[in-house]
Coordinates of C-alpha atoms in Angstrom, one line a residue:
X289 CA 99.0 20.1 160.0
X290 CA 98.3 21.9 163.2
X291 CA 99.6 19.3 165.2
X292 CA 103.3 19.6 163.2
X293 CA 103.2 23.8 163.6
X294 CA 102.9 23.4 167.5
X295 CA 105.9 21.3 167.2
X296 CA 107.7 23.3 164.6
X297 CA 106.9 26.5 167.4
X298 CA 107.7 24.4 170.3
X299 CA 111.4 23.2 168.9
X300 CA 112.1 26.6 167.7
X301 CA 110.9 28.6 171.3
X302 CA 112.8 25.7 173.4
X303 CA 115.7 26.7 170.6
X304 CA 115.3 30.7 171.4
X305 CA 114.9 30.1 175.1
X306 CA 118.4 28.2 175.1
X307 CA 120.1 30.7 173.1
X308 CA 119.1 33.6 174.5
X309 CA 119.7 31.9 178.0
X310 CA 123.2 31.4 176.7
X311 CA 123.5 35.0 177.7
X312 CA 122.8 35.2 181.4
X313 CA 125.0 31.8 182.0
X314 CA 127.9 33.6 180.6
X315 CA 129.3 35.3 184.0
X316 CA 131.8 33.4 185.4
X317 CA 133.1 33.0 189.4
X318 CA 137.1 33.7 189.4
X319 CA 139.2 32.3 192.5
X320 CA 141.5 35.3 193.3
X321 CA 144.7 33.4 193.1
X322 CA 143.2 30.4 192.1
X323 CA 144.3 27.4 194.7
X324 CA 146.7 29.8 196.2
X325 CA 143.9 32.2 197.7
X326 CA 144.3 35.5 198.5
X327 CA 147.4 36.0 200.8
X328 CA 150.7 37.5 200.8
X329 CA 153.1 36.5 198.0
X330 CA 156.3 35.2 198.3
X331 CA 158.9 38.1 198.9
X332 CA 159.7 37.9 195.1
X333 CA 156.6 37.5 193.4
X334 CA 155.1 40.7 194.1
X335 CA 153.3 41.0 191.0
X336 CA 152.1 37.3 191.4
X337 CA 148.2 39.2 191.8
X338 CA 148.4 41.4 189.2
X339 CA 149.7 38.4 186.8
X340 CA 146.7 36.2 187.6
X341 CA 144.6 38.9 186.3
X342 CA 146.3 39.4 183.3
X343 CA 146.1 36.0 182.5
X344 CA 142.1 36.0 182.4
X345 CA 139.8 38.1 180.6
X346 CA 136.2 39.8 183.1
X347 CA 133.3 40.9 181.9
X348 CA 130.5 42.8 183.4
X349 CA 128.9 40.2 185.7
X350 CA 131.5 38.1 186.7
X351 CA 132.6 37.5 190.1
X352 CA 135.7 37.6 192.1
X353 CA 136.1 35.0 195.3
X354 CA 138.8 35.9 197.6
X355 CA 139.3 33.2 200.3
X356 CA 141.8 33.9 202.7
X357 CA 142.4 33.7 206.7
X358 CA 143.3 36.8 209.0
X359 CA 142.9 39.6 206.4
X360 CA 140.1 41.4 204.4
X361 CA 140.1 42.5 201.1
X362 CA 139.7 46.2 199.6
X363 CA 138.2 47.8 196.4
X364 CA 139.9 51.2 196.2
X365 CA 140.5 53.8 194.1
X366 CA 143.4 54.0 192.0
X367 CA 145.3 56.5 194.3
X368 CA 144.4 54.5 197.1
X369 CA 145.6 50.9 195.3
X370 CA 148.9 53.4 195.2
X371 CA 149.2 54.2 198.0
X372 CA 148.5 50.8 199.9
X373 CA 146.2 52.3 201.9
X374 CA 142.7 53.5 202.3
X375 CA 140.2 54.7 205.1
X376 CA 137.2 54.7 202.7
X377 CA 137.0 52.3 200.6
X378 CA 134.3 51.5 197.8
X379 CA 133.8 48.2 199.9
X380 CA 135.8 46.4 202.7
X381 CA 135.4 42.6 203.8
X382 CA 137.1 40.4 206.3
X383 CA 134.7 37.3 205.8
X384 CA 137.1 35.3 204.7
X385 CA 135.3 34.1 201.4
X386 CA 134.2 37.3 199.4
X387 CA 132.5 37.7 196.6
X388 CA 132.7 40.8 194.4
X389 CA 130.2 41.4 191.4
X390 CA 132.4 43.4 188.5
X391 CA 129.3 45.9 188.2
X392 CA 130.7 47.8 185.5
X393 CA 133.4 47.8 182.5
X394 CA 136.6 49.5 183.4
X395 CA 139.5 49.6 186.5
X396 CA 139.2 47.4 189.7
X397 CA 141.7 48.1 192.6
X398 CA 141.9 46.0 195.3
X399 CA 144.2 45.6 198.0
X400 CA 144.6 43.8 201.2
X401 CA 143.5 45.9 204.8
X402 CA 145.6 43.8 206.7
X403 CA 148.5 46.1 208.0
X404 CA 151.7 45.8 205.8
X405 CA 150.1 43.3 203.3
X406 CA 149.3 45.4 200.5
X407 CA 152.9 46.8 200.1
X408 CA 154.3 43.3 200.4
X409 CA 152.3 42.7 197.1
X410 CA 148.8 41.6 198.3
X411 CA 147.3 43.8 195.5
X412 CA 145.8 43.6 192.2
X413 CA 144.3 45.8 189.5
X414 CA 141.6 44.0 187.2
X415 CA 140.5 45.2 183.5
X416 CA 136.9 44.2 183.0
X417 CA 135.7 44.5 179.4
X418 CA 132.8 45.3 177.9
X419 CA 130.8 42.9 175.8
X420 CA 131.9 44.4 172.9
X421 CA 135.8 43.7 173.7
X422 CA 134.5 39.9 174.9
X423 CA 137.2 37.2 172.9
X424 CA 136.1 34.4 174.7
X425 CA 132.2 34.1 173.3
X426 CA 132.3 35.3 170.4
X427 CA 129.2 34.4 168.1
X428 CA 126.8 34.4 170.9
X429 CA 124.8 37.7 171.2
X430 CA 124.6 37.6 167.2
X431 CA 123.3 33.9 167.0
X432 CA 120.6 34.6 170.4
X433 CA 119.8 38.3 168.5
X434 CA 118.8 36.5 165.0
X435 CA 116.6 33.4 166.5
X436 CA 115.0 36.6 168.6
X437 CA 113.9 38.6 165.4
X438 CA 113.3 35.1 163.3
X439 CA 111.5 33.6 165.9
X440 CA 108.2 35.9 165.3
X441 CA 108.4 35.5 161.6
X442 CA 108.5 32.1 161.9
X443 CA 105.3 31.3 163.6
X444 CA 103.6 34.2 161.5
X445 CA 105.0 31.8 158.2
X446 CA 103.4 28.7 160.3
X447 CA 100.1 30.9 160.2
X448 CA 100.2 32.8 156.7
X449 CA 102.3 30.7 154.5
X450 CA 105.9 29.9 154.3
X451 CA 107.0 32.8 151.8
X452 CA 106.8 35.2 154.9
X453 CA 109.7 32.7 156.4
X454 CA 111.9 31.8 153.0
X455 CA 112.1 36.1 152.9
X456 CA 112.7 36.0 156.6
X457 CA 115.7 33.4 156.4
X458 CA 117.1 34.5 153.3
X459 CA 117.9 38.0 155.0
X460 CA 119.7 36.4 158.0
X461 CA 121.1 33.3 156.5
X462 CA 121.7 34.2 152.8
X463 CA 121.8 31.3 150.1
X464 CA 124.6 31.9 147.5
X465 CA 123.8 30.5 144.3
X466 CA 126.6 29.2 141.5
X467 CA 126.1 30.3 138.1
X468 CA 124.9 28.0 135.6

């Protein structure tokens, strides 16, 4: 009997630890652009940036990759993203491959520091929602949240008697019953 209740708590933790791991893997790395990088558009498509962003949804935690040759890349203000130009900006790079954490919920400006770029169209604005607004995992935080606060009751049930985890379920997972 003891041997089955370390493997009953061993299947259930490696359970928990993969749902609840489910969280952190959620982040994801966006390629400004995607295989057009982060250059000047085409003298007509000057909204091409801000139309890649509006096709994908950011959360807290993802990243932005900008790869590009001979330029930089700018996070700005909003007056400053208006302006096409800035001589402070929250962050400046000219690596040539950067990477921007979305720290926070909310606005993103960026625009290019290469002279003339940014009102050619080298711009973009990015929405980042919070978890709560998240459409493309939907299910997750709920399903790692209930293993978290079954997972105790379960191995106390493995200890004082399986009652402790029928009431335990039967709050998270209720069991409709048909009438007779």
């Amino acid at each position: 009997m003891a041997s089955m209740s370390a493997i009953i708590i061993f299947l259930l933790s490696s359970t928990l630890f993969i749902a609840s791991s489910s969280q952190l893997a959620r982040s994801f790395d966006f390629e400004v652009g995607d295989e057009t990088g982060w250059i000047v558009p085409l003298q007509n498509d000057t909204k091409f940036y801000n139309n890649w962003a509006s096709e994908n949804r950011f959360l807290v935690h993802d990243t932005l990759r900008f790869r590009y040759k001979k330029d930089s890349v700018m996070d700005v203000t909003e007056k400053e993203y208006k302006n096409c130009n800035s001589t402070r900006p929250i962050s400046f790079s000219n690596t040539g491959n950067t990477v921007i954490e979305l720290g926070h919920s909310g606005l993103f400006y960026f625009i290019s520091g290469a002279s003339g770029h940014c009102q050619r169209g080298q711009k973009m604005i990015v929405k980042v929602m919070s978890e709560q607004d998240d459409s493309r995992n939907k299910g997750h935080s709920s399903s790692a949240s209930s293993l978290s606060t079954i997972f105790p009751l379960f191995v106390m049930s493995c200890y004082g008697g399986a009652a402790i985890l029928q009431i335990a379920l039967s709050h998270y997972f209720p069991i409709s019953q048909a009438a007779p």
